[in-house]
Amino acid sequence: MSQTTTPASNRRVTLRTIAEVTGLSLSTVSLSLRGGTTLKQETRDKVAEAAKALGYVPDRAGVRLRTGKTNVIALVLDGAEDSIDFARQMIQGIGGAIKDTRYHLTVIPEFERNQSAETIRYILDNRTADGVIITHTGPRDARVQMMVDADFPFVSHGRTAFEAPHPYHDFHSEAFAAMAVQRLAGKGCKQVMLVIGDDSTTNYHNIVTAFEEAAATAGLSGTVLQGTKGLTPAEMRKLGLDLASGKDRPDGMISDSEMRTIALVGGLQEGGVVFGRDLHLVYKQTSGILPTLFPALDSIREDVFAAGGELTRLLLRRIEGVEVAELQTLAEPQPHWRS
């Protein structure tokens, strides 16, 4: 019986395969793929090119046994649906940032925020990742406290009220609120309303405080619309319809999310409100959908894709041991005045 061999294309690519192709030693290839800075750049490039061409995928179990590292970043993603396309853009931003690194991304969606701490506990106890990115942080976020106490690498998309510093990247929500108020004041608005949802996040408190201060400075009457947390789009639309016919209807409005904006605008328009005449609105934009639906409405954009990339950059630096004080950044709002 003739002996057959497995085609090379069907065999698993290993460190030895790369060593054979490049003519380098097994130890050199291993060191290079682990980011060995003592090697010449020419050698590291040669190994990286061969690994990519051969389709090399690290054996995570083996890597963990040898180094204690998983080469995994975990994204614990809040399931809130306030921002359209938030999850996709965040994941793509992180994916682009780790493309040429040894890291892989694990996404853990959280639909019950009170269970999110248990997810972090599992990661810490089982060391299933080398670092964690979390979103939608609260002022005294238990997840942050757990990872600070464990001295575990992480970065949050959002700030907290803890005295001990930790890595974060956040949208400059105070600047967003002030910018929106100034825009409405410039249009002659006298009575402005802030429509904002989840009051458990630090972002909520930052926006509300900045809104109230900016409205007072501009000499405007500023109110925060209460009771919107947890409302369905249909309920939010009904609220907009009620506002349209209310005697205290504002002439300026700020909305912190695209989902709320769509529902609210629908109800207001159904109630006969003409935007740009009866009421001016500025909303926080995280996708390209609302400018298509409402091309005349002003928005202030948060670049969620860029946020994903920045969060990854900060986390990788933290894993490398960079001090926390160097790992705190804010993204400035991008105004789009259309009307």
C-alpha atoms as a PDB file:
ATOM      1  CA  MET A   1       0.000   0.000   0.000  1.00  0.00           C
ATOM      2  CA  SER A   2       1.408   3.325  -0.972  1.00  0.00           C
ATOM      3  CA  GLN A   3       2.012   5.826   1.811  1.00  0.00           C
ATOM      4  CA  THR A   4       0.169   9.146   1.564  1.00  0.00           C
ATOM      5  CA  THR A   5       1.078  12.432   3.134  1.00  0.00           C
ATOM      6  CA  THR A   6      -1.150  15.212   4.337  1.00  0.00           C
ATOM      7  CA  PRO A   7      -1.005  18.186   1.991  1.00  0.00           C
ATOM      8  CA  ALA A   8       0.859  21.128   3.464  1.00  0.00           C
ATOM      9  CA  SER A   9      -2.243  23.285   3.098  1.00  0.00           C
ATOM     10  CA  ASN A  10      -4.101  20.985   5.519  1.00  0.00           C
ATOM     11  CA  ARG A  11      -1.418  20.815   8.177  1.00  0.00           C
ATOM     12  CA  ARG A  12      -1.526  23.125  11.160  1.00  0.00           C
ATOM     13  CA  VAL A  13       1.059  25.886  10.946  1.00  0.00           C
ATOM     14  CA  THR A  14       3.329  25.871  13.988  1.00  0.00           C
ATOM     15  CA  LEU A  15       6.381  27.768  15.166  1.00  0.00           C
ATOM     16  CA  ARG A  16       8.493  25.036  13.593  1.00  0.00           C
ATOM     17  CA  THR A  17       6.779  25.634  10.235  1.00  0.00           C
ATOM     18  CA  ILE A  18       7.716  29.319  10.381  1.00  0.00           C
ATOM     19  CA  ALA A  19      11.267  28.438  11.426  1.00  0.00           C
ATOM     20  CA  GLU A  20      11.644  26.098   8.444  1.00  0.00           C
ATOM     21  CA  VAL A  21      10.323  28.691   5.995  1.00  0.00           C
ATOM     22  CA  THR A  22      12.428  31.575   7.324  1.00  0.00           C
ATOM     23  CA  GLY A  23      15.575  29.600   8.114  1.00  0.00           C
ATOM     24  CA  LEU A  24      15.588  30.995  11.627  1.00  0.00           C
ATOM     25  CA  SER A  25      15.859  29.044  14.858  1.00  0.00           C
ATOM     26  CA  LEU A  26      12.752  27.948  16.740  1.00  0.00           C
ATOM     27  CA  SER A  27      13.708  30.111  19.721  1.00  0.00           C
ATOM     28  CA  THR A  28      14.154  33.180  17.519  1.00  0.00           C
ATOM     29  CA  VAL A  29      10.751  32.694  15.921  1.00  0.00           C
ATOM     30  CA  SER A  30       9.133  32.203  19.335  1.00  0.00           C
ATOM     31  CA  LEU A  31      10.806  35.296  20.783  1.00  0.00           C
ATOM     32  CA  SER A  32       9.847  37.391  17.760  1.00  0.00           C
ATOM     33  CA  LEU A  33       6.174  36.432  17.939  1.00  0.00           C
ATOM     34  CA  ARG A  34       6.186  37.332  21.618  1.00  0.00           C
ATOM     35  CA  GLY A  35       7.323  40.831  20.703  1.00  0.00           C
ATOM     36  CA  GLY A  36      10.987  40.369  21.521  1.00  0.00           C
ATOM     37  CA  THR A  37      12.500  43.846  21.316  1.00  0.00           C
ATOM     38  CA  THR A  38      16.064  42.511  21.501  1.00  0.00           C
ATOM     39  CA  LEU A  39      15.787  41.172  17.955  1.00  0.00           C
ATOM     40  CA  LYS A  40      16.585  43.235  14.889  1.00  0.00           C
ATOM     41  CA  GLN A  41      13.586  44.838  13.241  1.00  0.00           C
ATOM     42  CA  GLU A  42      14.512  43.046  10.023  1.00  0.00           C
ATOM     43  CA  THR A  43      14.201  39.684  11.794  1.00  0.00           C
ATOM     44  CA  ARG A  44      10.910  40.591  13.418  1.00  0.00           C
ATOM     45  CA  ASP A  45       9.479  41.748  10.094  1.00  0.00           C
ATOM     46  CA  LYS A  46      10.613  38.531   8.421  1.00  0.00           C
ATOM     47  CA  VAL A  47       8.889  36.386  11.036  1.00  0.00           C
ATOM     48  CA  ALA A  48       5.717  38.491  10.995  1.00  0.00           C
ATOM     49  CA  GLU A  49       5.450  38.333   7.200  1.00  0.00           C
ATOM     50  CA  ALA A  50       5.964  34.557   7.170  1.00  0.00           C
ATOM     51  CA  ALA A  51       3.408  34.040   9.947  1.00  0.00           C
ATOM     52  CA  LYS A  52       0.839  36.109   8.078  1.00  0.00           C
ATOM     53  CA  ALA A  53       1.510  34.400   4.746  1.00  0.00           C
ATOM     54  CA  LEU A  54       1.237  30.934   6.302  1.00  0.00           C
ATOM     55  CA  GLY A  55      -1.913  31.795   8.273  1.00  0.00           C
ATOM     56  CA  TYR A  56      -0.303  31.119  11.631  1.00  0.00           C
ATOM     57  CA  VAL A  57      -2.712  31.114  14.579  1.00  0.00           C
ATOM     58  CA  PRO A  58      -1.175  30.889  18.079  1.00  0.00           C
ATOM     59  CA  ASP A  59      -2.123  27.940  20.268  1.00  0.00           C
ATOM     60  CA  ARG A  60      -3.731  29.906  23.081  1.00  0.00           C
ATOM     61  CA  ALA A  61      -3.590  27.036  25.538  1.00  0.00           C
ATOM     62  CA  GLY A  62       0.109  26.610  24.890  1.00  0.00           C
ATOM     63  CA  VAL A  63       0.782  30.327  25.137  1.00  0.00           C
ATOM     64  CA  ARG A  64      -1.035  30.484  28.451  1.00  0.00           C
ATOM     65  CA  LEU A  65       0.926  27.557  29.857  1.00  0.00           C
ATOM     66  CA  ARG A  66       4.251  29.060  28.808  1.00  0.00           C
ATOM     67  CA  THR A  67       3.659  32.714  29.653  1.00  0.00           C
ATOM     68  CA  GLY A  68       0.555  32.986  31.810  1.00  0.00           C
ATOM     69  CA  LYS A  69      -0.888  35.225  29.085  1.00  0.00           C
ATOM     70  CA  THR A  70      -4.028  34.596  27.052  1.00  0.00           C
ATOM     71  CA  ASN A  71      -3.408  37.131  24.245  1.00  0.00           C
ATOM     72  CA  VAL A  72      -7.088  37.990  24.632  1.00  0.00           C
ATOM     73  CA  ILE A  73      -8.787  41.334  25.253  1.00  0.00           C
ATOM     74  CA  ALA A  74     -12.329  41.179  26.620  1.00  0.00           C
ATOM     75  CA  LEU A  75     -14.933  43.802  25.767  1.00  0.00           C
ATOM     76  CA  VAL A  76     -17.783  43.768  28.284  1.00  0.00           C
ATOM     77  CA  LEU A  77     -20.391  45.560  26.214  1.00  0.00           C
ATOM     78  CA  ASP A  78     -23.459  47.076  27.819  1.00  0.00           C
ATOM     79  CA  GLY A  79     -26.662  46.071  26.063  1.00  0.00           C
ATOM     80  CA  ALA A  80     -28.246  49.532  26.280  1.00  0.00           C
ATOM     81  CA  GLU A  81     -29.799  50.527  22.965  1.00  0.00           C
ATOM     82  CA  ASP A  82     -29.578  54.316  23.321  1.00  0.00           C
ATOM     83  CA  SER A  83     -26.996  54.771  20.588  1.00  0.00           C
ATOM     84  CA  ILE A  84     -27.617  53.487  17.091  1.00  0.00           C
ATOM     85  CA  ASP A  85     -24.796  51.333  15.724  1.00  0.00           C
ATOM     86  CA  PHE A  86     -22.747  51.799  18.908  1.00  0.00           C
ATOM     87  CA  ALA A  87     -21.763  48.144  19.327  1.00  0.00           C
ATOM     88  CA  ARG A  88     -20.682  47.597  15.709  1.00  0.00           C
ATOM     89  CA  GLN A  89     -18.563  50.734  15.587  1.00  0.00           C
ATOM     90  CA  MET A  90     -16.965  50.035  18.960  1.00  0.00           C
ATOM     91  CA  ILE A  91     -16.082  46.456  17.970  1.00  0.00           C
ATOM     92  CA  GLN A  92     -14.709  47.544  14.595  1.00  0.00           C
ATOM     93  CA  GLY A  93     -12.600  50.230  16.241  1.00  0.00           C
ATOM     94  CA  ILE A  94     -11.089  47.726  18.664  1.00  0.00           C
ATOM     95  CA  GLY A  95     -10.629  45.162  15.905  1.00  0.00           C
ATOM     96  CA  GLY A  96      -8.740  47.623  13.758  1.00  0.00           C
ATOM     97  CA  ALA A  97      -6.476  48.575  16.657  1.00  0.00           C
ATOM     98  CA  ILE A  98      -5.454  44.969  17.436  1.00  0.00           C
ATOM     99  CA  LYS A  99      -5.137  43.896  13.796  1.00  0.00           C
ATOM    100  CA  ASP A 100      -1.334  43.798  13.781  1.00  0.00           C
ATOM    101  CA  THR A 101      -0.872  42.703  17.382  1.00  0.00           C
ATOM    102  CA  ARG A 102      -0.893  39.280  19.025  1.00  0.00           C
ATOM    103  CA  TYR A 103      -4.231  39.986  20.682  1.00  0.00           C
ATOM    104  CA  HIS A 104      -7.675  38.606  19.900  1.00  0.00           C
ATOM    105  CA  LEU A 105     -10.990  40.114  20.952  1.00  0.00           C
ATOM    106  CA  THR A 106     -13.701  38.435  22.996  1.00  0.00           C
ATOM    107  CA  VAL A 107     -17.023  40.306  23.178  1.00  0.00           C
ATOM    108  CA  ILE A 108     -19.250  39.707  26.193  1.00  0.00           C
ATOM    109  CA  PRO A 109     -22.656  41.391  25.782  1.00  0.00           C
ATOM    110  CA  GLU A 110     -24.382  42.387  29.013  1.00  0.00           C
ATOM    111  CA  PHE A 111     -28.150  42.851  28.911  1.00  0.00           C
ATOM    112  CA  GLU A 112     -28.581  42.963  32.685  1.00  0.00           C
ATOM    113  CA  ARG A 113     -26.280  45.610  34.119  1.00  0.00           C
ATOM    114  CA  ASN A 114     -26.542  44.185  37.636  1.00  0.00           C
ATOM    115  CA  GLN A 115     -24.886  40.986  36.357  1.00  0.00           C
ATOM    116  CA  SER A 116     -21.916  42.775  34.817  1.00  0.00           C
ATOM    117  CA  ALA A 117     -19.882  42.595  38.025  1.00  0.00           C
ATOM    118  CA  GLU A 118     -20.207  38.808  37.961  1.00  0.00           C
ATOM    119  CA  THR A 119     -18.749  38.788  34.455  1.00  0.00           C
ATOM    120  CA  ILE A 120     -15.719  40.729  35.687  1.00  0.00           C
ATOM    121  CA  ARG A 121     -15.389  38.401  38.666  1.00  0.00           C
ATOM    122  CA  TYR A 122     -15.316  35.410  36.328  1.00  0.00           C
ATOM    123  CA  ILE A 123     -12.585  37.000  34.193  1.00  0.00           C
ATOM    124  CA  LEU A 124     -10.507  37.817  37.269  1.00  0.00           C
ATOM    125  CA  ASP A 125     -10.913  34.411  38.882  1.00  0.00           C
ATOM    126  CA  ASN A 126     -10.184  32.441  35.708  1.00  0.00           C
ATOM    127  CA  ARG A 127      -7.794  34.866  33.987  1.00  0.00           C
ATOM    128  CA  THR A 128      -9.632  34.462  30.684  1.00  0.00           C
ATOM    129  CA  ALA A 129      -8.183  37.718  29.327  1.00  0.00           C
ATOM    130  CA  ASP A 130      -5.097  39.873  29.677  1.00  0.00           C
ATOM    131  CA  GLY A 131      -7.138  43.055  29.861  1.00  0.00           C
ATOM    132  CA  VAL A 132     -10.724  44.323  29.849  1.00  0.00           C
ATOM    133  CA  ILE A 133     -12.646  47.186  28.265  1.00  0.00           C
ATOM    134  CA  ILE A 134     -15.942  48.159  29.905  1.00  0.00           C
ATOM    135  CA  THR A 135     -18.610  50.642  28.774  1.00  0.00           C
ATOM    136  CA  HIS A 136     -21.369  52.709  30.433  1.00  0.00           C
ATOM    137  CA  THR A 137     -19.612  53.297  33.750  1.00  0.00           C
ATOM    138  CA  GLY A 138     -21.323  54.548  36.888  1.00  0.00           C
ATOM    139  CA  PRO A 139     -19.905  56.972  39.509  1.00  0.00           C
ATOM    140  CA  ARG A 140     -19.116  54.136  41.961  1.00  0.00           C
ATOM    141  CA  ASP A 141     -18.865  51.339  39.428  1.00  0.00           C
ATOM    142  CA  ALA A 142     -18.318  47.999  41.183  1.00  0.00           C
ATOM    143  CA  ARG A 143     -16.503  46.598  38.139  1.00  0.00           C
ATOM    144  CA  VAL A 144     -13.907  49.345  38.290  1.00  0.00           C
ATOM    145  CA  GLN A 145     -13.369  48.813  42.015  1.00  0.00           C
ATOM    146  CA  MET A 146     -12.895  45.066  41.522  1.00  0.00           C
ATOM    147  CA  MET A 147     -10.252  45.484  38.821  1.00  0.00           C
ATOM    148  CA  VAL A 148      -8.425  48.258  40.683  1.00  0.00           C
ATOM    149  CA  ASP A 149      -8.300  46.061  43.797  1.00  0.00           C
ATOM    150  CA  ALA A 150      -6.995  43.124  41.728  1.00  0.00           C
ATOM    151  CA  ASP A 151      -4.448  45.370  39.934  1.00  0.00           C
ATOM    152  CA  PHE A 152      -5.825  43.970  36.680  1.00  0.00           C
ATOM    153  CA  PRO A 153      -5.314  45.853  33.388  1.00  0.00           C
ATOM    154  CA  PHE A 154      -8.502  47.542  32.187  1.00  0.00           C
ATOM    155  CA  VAL A 155      -9.827  50.729  30.651  1.00  0.00           C
ATOM    156  CA  SER A 156     -13.326  52.165  30.888  1.00  0.00           C
ATOM    157  CA  HIS A 157     -15.343  54.007  28.274  1.00  0.00           C
ATOM    158  CA  GLY A 158     -16.511  56.570  30.760  1.00  0.00           C
ATOM    159  CA  ARG A 159     -15.326  58.166  33.971  1.00  0.00           C
ATOM    160  CA  THR A 160     -16.140  57.401  37.610  1.00  0.00           C
ATOM    161  CA  ALA A 161     -16.144  59.267  40.922  1.00  0.00           C
ATOM    162  CA  PHE A 162     -13.404  57.162  42.544  1.00  0.00           C
ATOM    163  CA  GLU A 163     -10.510  59.033  44.125  1.00  0.00           C
ATOM    164  CA  ALA A 164      -8.046  56.387  42.978  1.00  0.00           C
ATOM    165  CA  PRO A 165      -7.249  57.094  39.288  1.00  0.00           C
ATOM    166  CA  HIS A 166      -7.821  54.461  36.624  1.00  0.00           C
ATOM    167  CA  PRO A 167      -7.444  54.358  32.817  1.00  0.00           C
ATOM    168  CA  TYR A 168     -10.368  55.738  30.846  1.00  0.00           C
ATOM    169  CA  HIS A 169     -11.389  57.238  27.544  1.00  0.00           C
ATOM    170  CA  ASP A 170     -14.579  59.256  27.536  1.00  0.00           C
ATOM    171  CA  PHE A 171     -16.673  61.544  25.381  1.00  0.00           C
ATOM    172  CA  HIS A 172     -16.320  65.092  26.675  1.00  0.00           C
ATOM    173  CA  SER A 173     -19.983  65.280  27.640  1.00  0.00           C
ATOM    174  CA  GLU A 174     -19.626  68.563  29.530  1.00  0.00           C
ATOM    175  CA  ALA A 175     -18.391  70.232  26.334  1.00  0.00           C
ATOM    176  CA  PHE A 176     -21.279  68.601  24.430  1.00  0.00           C
ATOM    177  CA  ALA A 177     -23.869  70.083  26.783  1.00  0.00           C
ATOM    178  CA  ALA A 178     -22.291  73.543  26.814  1.00  0.00           C
ATOM    179  CA  MET A 179     -21.911  73.574  23.038  1.00  0.00           C
ATOM    180  CA  ALA A 180     -25.542  72.555  22.517  1.00  0.00           C
ATOM    181  CA  VAL A 181     -26.853  75.209  24.919  1.00  0.00           C
ATOM    182  CA  GLN A 182     -24.772  77.895  23.203  1.00  0.00           C
ATOM    183  CA  ARG A 183     -26.130  76.834  19.819  1.00  0.00           C
ATOM    184  CA  LEU A 184     -29.721  77.099  21.012  1.00  0.00           C
ATOM    185  CA  ALA A 185     -29.079  80.443  22.710  1.00  0.00           C
ATOM    186  CA  GLY A 186     -27.628  81.708  19.429  1.00  0.00           C
ATOM    187  CA  LYS A 187     -30.887  80.793  17.711  1.00  0.00           C
ATOM    188  CA  GLY A 188     -32.856  82.881  20.156  1.00  0.00           C
ATOM    189  CA  CYS A 189     -34.192  80.112  22.369  1.00  0.00           C
ATOM    190  CA  LYS A 190     -35.309  81.161  25.863  1.00  0.00           C
ATOM    191  CA  GLN A 191     -36.646  77.928  27.342  1.00  0.00           C
ATOM    192  CA  VAL A 192     -34.466  74.845  26.741  1.00  0.00           C
ATOM    193  CA  MET A 193     -35.007  71.232  27.754  1.00  0.00           C
ATOM    194  CA  LEU A 194     -32.513  68.384  28.147  1.00  0.00           C
ATOM    195  CA  VAL A 195     -33.783  64.913  27.236  1.00  0.00           C
ATOM    196  CA  ILE A 196     -31.501  62.282  28.761  1.00  0.00           C
ATOM    197  CA  GLY A 197     -31.967  58.680  29.848  1.00  0.00           C
ATOM    198  CA  ASP A 198     -29.982  56.455  32.196  1.00  0.00           C
ATOM    199  CA  ASP A 199     -29.356  58.336  35.447  1.00  0.00           C
ATOM    200  CA  SER A 200     -27.065  55.588  36.794  1.00  0.00           C
ATOM    201  CA  THR A 201     -24.070  56.567  34.634  1.00  0.00           C
ATOM    202  CA  THR A 202     -21.396  59.161  35.265  1.00  0.00           C
ATOM    203  CA  ASN A 203     -22.149  60.525  31.802  1.00  0.00           C
ATOM    204  CA  TYR A 204     -25.678  61.456  32.933  1.00  0.00           C
ATOM    205  CA  HIS A 205     -24.442  63.490  35.875  1.00  0.00           C
ATOM    206  CA  ASN A 206     -21.733  65.208  33.807  1.00  0.00           C
ATOM    207  CA  ILE A 207     -24.199  66.263  31.108  1.00  0.00           C
ATOM    208  CA  VAL A 208     -26.929  67.422  33.511  1.00  0.00           C
ATOM    209  CA  THR A 209     -24.509  69.505  35.602  1.00  0.00           C
ATOM    210  CA  ALA A 210     -22.932  71.118  32.533  1.00  0.00           C
ATOM    211  CA  PHE A 211     -26.355  71.758  30.965  1.00  0.00           C
ATOM    212  CA  GLU A 212     -27.685  73.520  34.055  1.00  0.00           C
ATOM    213  CA  GLU A 213     -24.536  75.648  34.382  1.00  0.00           C
ATOM    214  CA  ALA A 214     -24.517  76.590  30.685  1.00  0.00           C
ATOM    215  CA  ALA A 215     -28.221  77.479  30.691  1.00  0.00           C
ATOM    216  CA  ALA A 216     -27.784  79.699  33.764  1.00  0.00           C
ATOM    217  CA  THR A 217     -24.754  81.419  32.219  1.00  0.00           C
ATOM    218  CA  ALA A 218     -26.694  82.102  29.001  1.00  0.00           C
ATOM    219  CA  GLY A 219     -29.679  83.417  30.947  1.00  0.00           C
ATOM    220  CA  LEU A 220     -31.976  80.642  29.722  1.00  0.00           C
ATOM    221  CA  SER A 221     -34.631  78.670  31.555  1.00  0.00           C
ATOM    222  CA  GLY A 222     -33.291  75.113  31.603  1.00  0.00           C
ATOM    223  CA  THR A 223     -35.214  71.979  32.576  1.00  0.00           C
ATOM    224  CA  VAL A 224     -34.341  68.292  32.519  1.00  0.00           C
ATOM    225  CA  LEU A 225     -37.094  66.036  31.200  1.00  0.00           C
ATOM    226  CA  GLN A 226     -37.748  63.489  33.938  1.00  0.00           C
ATOM    227  CA  GLY A 227     -39.112  59.960  33.699  1.00  0.00           C
ATOM    228  CA  THR A 228     -37.493  58.884  30.423  1.00  0.00           C
ATOM    229  CA  LYS A 229     -35.384  56.036  31.823  1.00  0.00           C
ATOM    230  CA  GLY A 230     -36.524  52.689  30.449  1.00  0.00           C
ATOM    231  CA  LEU A 231     -39.161  54.131  28.125  1.00  0.00           C
ATOM    232  CA  THR A 232     -39.842  52.220  24.923  1.00  0.00           C
ATOM    233  CA  PRO A 233     -39.639  54.098  21.592  1.00  0.00           C
ATOM    234  CA  ALA A 234     -43.450  54.098  21.441  1.00  0.00           C
ATOM    235  CA  GLU A 235     -43.660  55.607  24.924  1.00  0.00           C
ATOM    236  CA  MET A 236     -41.025  58.169  24.009  1.00  0.00           C
ATOM    237  CA  ARG A 237     -42.990  59.123  20.908  1.00  0.00           C
ATOM    238  CA  LYS A 238     -46.121  59.583  23.048  1.00  0.00           C
ATOM    239  CA  LEU A 239     -44.130  61.824  25.370  1.00  0.00           C
ATOM    240  CA  GLY A 240     -43.116  63.944  22.364  1.00  0.00           C
ATOM    241  CA  LEU A 241     -46.747  64.167  21.273  1.00  0.00           C
ATOM    242  CA  ASP A 242     -47.749  65.329  24.751  1.00  0.00           C
ATOM    243  CA  LEU A 243     -44.975  67.943  24.761  1.00  0.00           C
ATOM    244  CA  ALA A 244     -46.159  69.285  21.417  1.00  0.00           C
ATOM    245  CA  SER A 245     -49.487  70.358  22.861  1.00  0.00           C
ATOM    246  CA  GLY A 246     -48.251  71.276  26.341  1.00  0.00           C
ATOM    247  CA  LYS A 247     -48.434  74.865  27.510  1.00  0.00           C
ATOM    248  CA  ASP A 248     -44.834  74.732  28.784  1.00  0.00           C
ATOM    249  CA  ARG A 249     -43.348  73.367  25.561  1.00  0.00           C
ATOM    250  CA  PRO A 250     -39.718  74.506  25.234  1.00  0.00           C
ATOM    251  CA  ASP A 251     -38.412  76.355  22.191  1.00  0.00           C
ATOM    252  CA  GLY A 252     -35.067  74.554  22.380  1.00  0.00           C
ATOM    253  CA  MET A 253     -34.249  70.912  23.072  1.00  0.00           C
ATOM    254  CA  ILE A 254     -31.115  68.789  23.552  1.00  0.00           C
ATOM    255  CA  SER A 255     -31.215  64.984  23.215  1.00  0.00           C
ATOM    256  CA  ASP A 256     -28.358  62.768  24.345  1.00  0.00           C
ATOM    257  CA  SER A 257     -29.196  59.743  22.147  1.00  0.00           C
ATOM    258  CA  GLU A 258     -30.275  58.960  18.610  1.00  0.00           C
ATOM    259  CA  MET A 259     -32.919  56.419  19.633  1.00  0.00           C
ATOM    260  CA  ARG A 260     -34.658  58.949  21.872  1.00  0.00           C
ATOM    261  CA  THR A 261     -34.310  61.623  19.209  1.00  0.00           C
ATOM    262  CA  ILE A 262     -36.087  59.557  16.529  1.00  0.00           C
ATOM    263  CA  ALA A 263     -39.015  58.737  18.808  1.00  0.00           C
ATOM    264  CA  LEU A 264     -39.246  62.223  20.261  1.00  0.00           C
ATOM    265  CA  VAL A 265     -39.121  63.992  16.890  1.00  0.00           C
ATOM    266  CA  GLY A 266     -41.798  61.648  15.541  1.00  0.00           C
ATOM    267  CA  GLY A 267     -44.165  62.550  18.374  1.00  0.00           C
ATOM    268  CA  LEU A 268     -43.453  66.272  18.183  1.00  0.00           C
ATOM    269  CA  GLN A 269     -44.025  66.340  14.426  1.00  0.00           C
ATOM    270  CA  GLU A 270     -47.245  64.387  14.828  1.00  0.00           C
ATOM    271  CA  GLY A 271     -48.328  67.076  17.265  1.00  0.00           C
ATOM    272  CA  GLY A 272     -47.752  69.763  14.633  1.00  0.00           C
ATOM    273  CA  VAL A 273     -44.353  71.076  15.741  1.00  0.00           C
ATOM    274  CA  VAL A 274     -42.248  72.497  12.897  1.00  0.00           C
ATOM    275  CA  PHE A 275     -38.532  72.247  13.644  1.00  0.00           C
ATOM    276  CA  GLY A 276     -36.616  75.400  12.892  1.00  0.00           C
ATOM    277  CA  ARG A 277     -39.718  77.486  13.488  1.00  0.00           C
ATOM    278  CA  ASP A 278     -41.484  76.270  16.639  1.00  0.00           C
ATOM    279  CA  LEU A 279     -38.598  74.400  18.187  1.00  0.00           C
ATOM    280  CA  HIS A 280     -34.848  73.998  17.659  1.00  0.00           C
ATOM    281  CA  LEU A 281     -33.111  70.734  18.526  1.00  0.00           C
ATOM    282  CA  VAL A 282     -29.527  69.540  18.950  1.00  0.00           C
ATOM    283  CA  TYR A 283     -28.897  65.807  19.326  1.00  0.00           C
ATOM    284  CA  LYS A 284     -25.893  63.619  20.043  1.00  0.00           C
ATOM    285  CA  GLN A 285     -24.950  61.757  16.871  1.00  0.00           C
ATOM    286  CA  THR A 286     -23.253  58.336  16.820  1.00  0.00           C
ATOM    287  CA  SER A 287     -24.210  57.132  13.339  1.00  0.00           C
ATOM    288  CA  GLY A 288     -25.046  58.444   9.872  1.00  0.00           C
ATOM    289  CA  ILE A 289     -28.717  57.494  10.097  1.00  0.00           C
ATOM    290  CA  LEU A 290     -30.307  60.579  11.651  1.00  0.00           C
ATOM    291  CA  PRO A 291     -28.754  63.105   9.241  1.00  0.00           C
ATOM    292  CA  THR A 292     -30.498  61.129   6.498  1.00  0.00           C
ATOM    293  CA  LEU A 293     -33.842  61.102   8.292  1.00  0.00           C
ATOM    294  CA  PHE A 294     -33.669  64.682   9.567  1.00  0.00           C
ATOM    295  CA  PRO A 295     -31.180  66.565   7.373  1.00  0.00           C
ATOM    296  CA  ALA A 296     -32.038  69.973   8.853  1.00  0.00           C
ATOM    297  CA  LEU A 297     -31.430  69.097  12.519  1.00  0.00           C
ATOM    298  CA  ASP A 298     -28.210  70.076  14.264  1.00  0.00           C
ATOM    299  CA  SER A 299     -26.069  67.374  15.847  1.00  0.00           C
ATOM    300  CA  ILE A 300     -22.884  66.939  17.842  1.00  0.00           C
ATOM    301  CA  ARG A 301     -21.036  63.750  16.955  1.00  0.00           C
ATOM    302  CA  GLU A 302     -19.150  61.228  19.029  1.00  0.00           C
ATOM    303  CA  ASP A 303     -16.807  59.099  16.899  1.00  0.00           C
ATOM    304  CA  VAL A 304     -17.431  55.665  18.419  1.00  0.00           C
ATOM    305  CA  PHE A 305     -15.091  53.902  15.969  1.00  0.00           C
ATOM    306  CA  ALA A 306     -12.238  56.169  17.051  1.00  0.00           C
ATOM    307  CA  ALA A 307     -13.213  55.588  20.688  1.00  0.00           C
ATOM    308  CA  GLY A 308     -12.769  51.832  20.195  1.00  0.00           C
ATOM    309  CA  GLY A 309      -9.298  52.400  18.806  1.00  0.00           C
ATOM    310  CA  GLU A 310      -8.299  54.763  21.613  1.00  0.00           C
ATOM    311  CA  LEU A 311      -9.599  52.409  24.318  1.00  0.00           C
ATOM    312  CA  THR A 312      -7.501  49.614  22.820  1.00  0.00           C
ATOM    313  CA  ARG A 313      -4.398  51.791  22.637  1.00  0.00           C
ATOM    314  CA  LEU A 314      -4.764  52.725  26.296  1.00  0.00           C
ATOM    315  CA  LEU A 315      -5.397  49.130  27.376  1.00  0.00           C
ATOM    316  CA  LEU A 316      -2.367  47.741  25.537  1.00  0.00           C
ATOM    317  CA  ARG A 317      -0.191  50.401  27.148  1.00  0.00           C
ATOM    318  CA  ARG A 318      -1.627  49.516  30.557  1.00  0.00           C
ATOM    319  CA  ILE A 319      -0.867  45.832  29.965  1.00  0.00           C
ATOM    320  CA  GLU A 320       2.705  46.915  29.225  1.00  0.00           C
ATOM    321  CA  GLY A 321       2.858  48.640  32.611  1.00  0.00           C
ATOM    322  CA  VAL A 322       2.388  52.308  31.688  1.00  0.00           C
ATOM    323  CA  GLU A 323       1.319  54.474  34.629  1.00  0.00           C
ATOM    324  CA  VAL A 324      -2.404  55.214  34.980  1.00  0.00           C
ATOM    325  CA  ALA A 325      -1.873  58.990  34.946  1.00  0.00           C
ATOM    326  CA  GLU A 326      -0.825  58.742  31.287  1.00  0.00           C
ATOM    327  CA  LEU A 327      -3.894  56.728  30.299  1.00  0.00           C
ATOM    328  CA  GLN A 328      -6.820  59.132  30.704  1.00  0.00           C
ATOM    329  CA  THR A 329      -8.161  60.837  27.575  1.00  0.00           C
ATOM    330  CA  LEU A 330     -11.247  62.728  26.398  1.00  0.00           C
ATOM    331  CA  ALA A 331     -12.757  62.882  22.906  1.00  0.00           C
ATOM    332  CA  GLU A 332     -13.893  66.350  21.919  1.00  0.00           C
ATOM    333  CA  PRO A 333     -17.408  66.743  20.446  1.00  0.00           C
ATOM    334  CA  GLN A 334     -17.708  67.360  16.697  1.00  0.00           C
ATOM    335  CA  PRO A 335     -20.476  69.888  15.920  1.00  0.00           C
ATOM    336  CA  HIS A 336     -22.500  69.568  12.709  1.00  0.00           C
ATOM    337  CA  TRP A 337     -24.656  72.674  12.331  1.00  0.00           C
ATOM    338  CA  ARG A 338     -27.064  72.040   9.467  1.00  0.00           C
ATOM    339  CA  SER A 339     -29.972  74.449   9.691  1.00  0.00           C
END
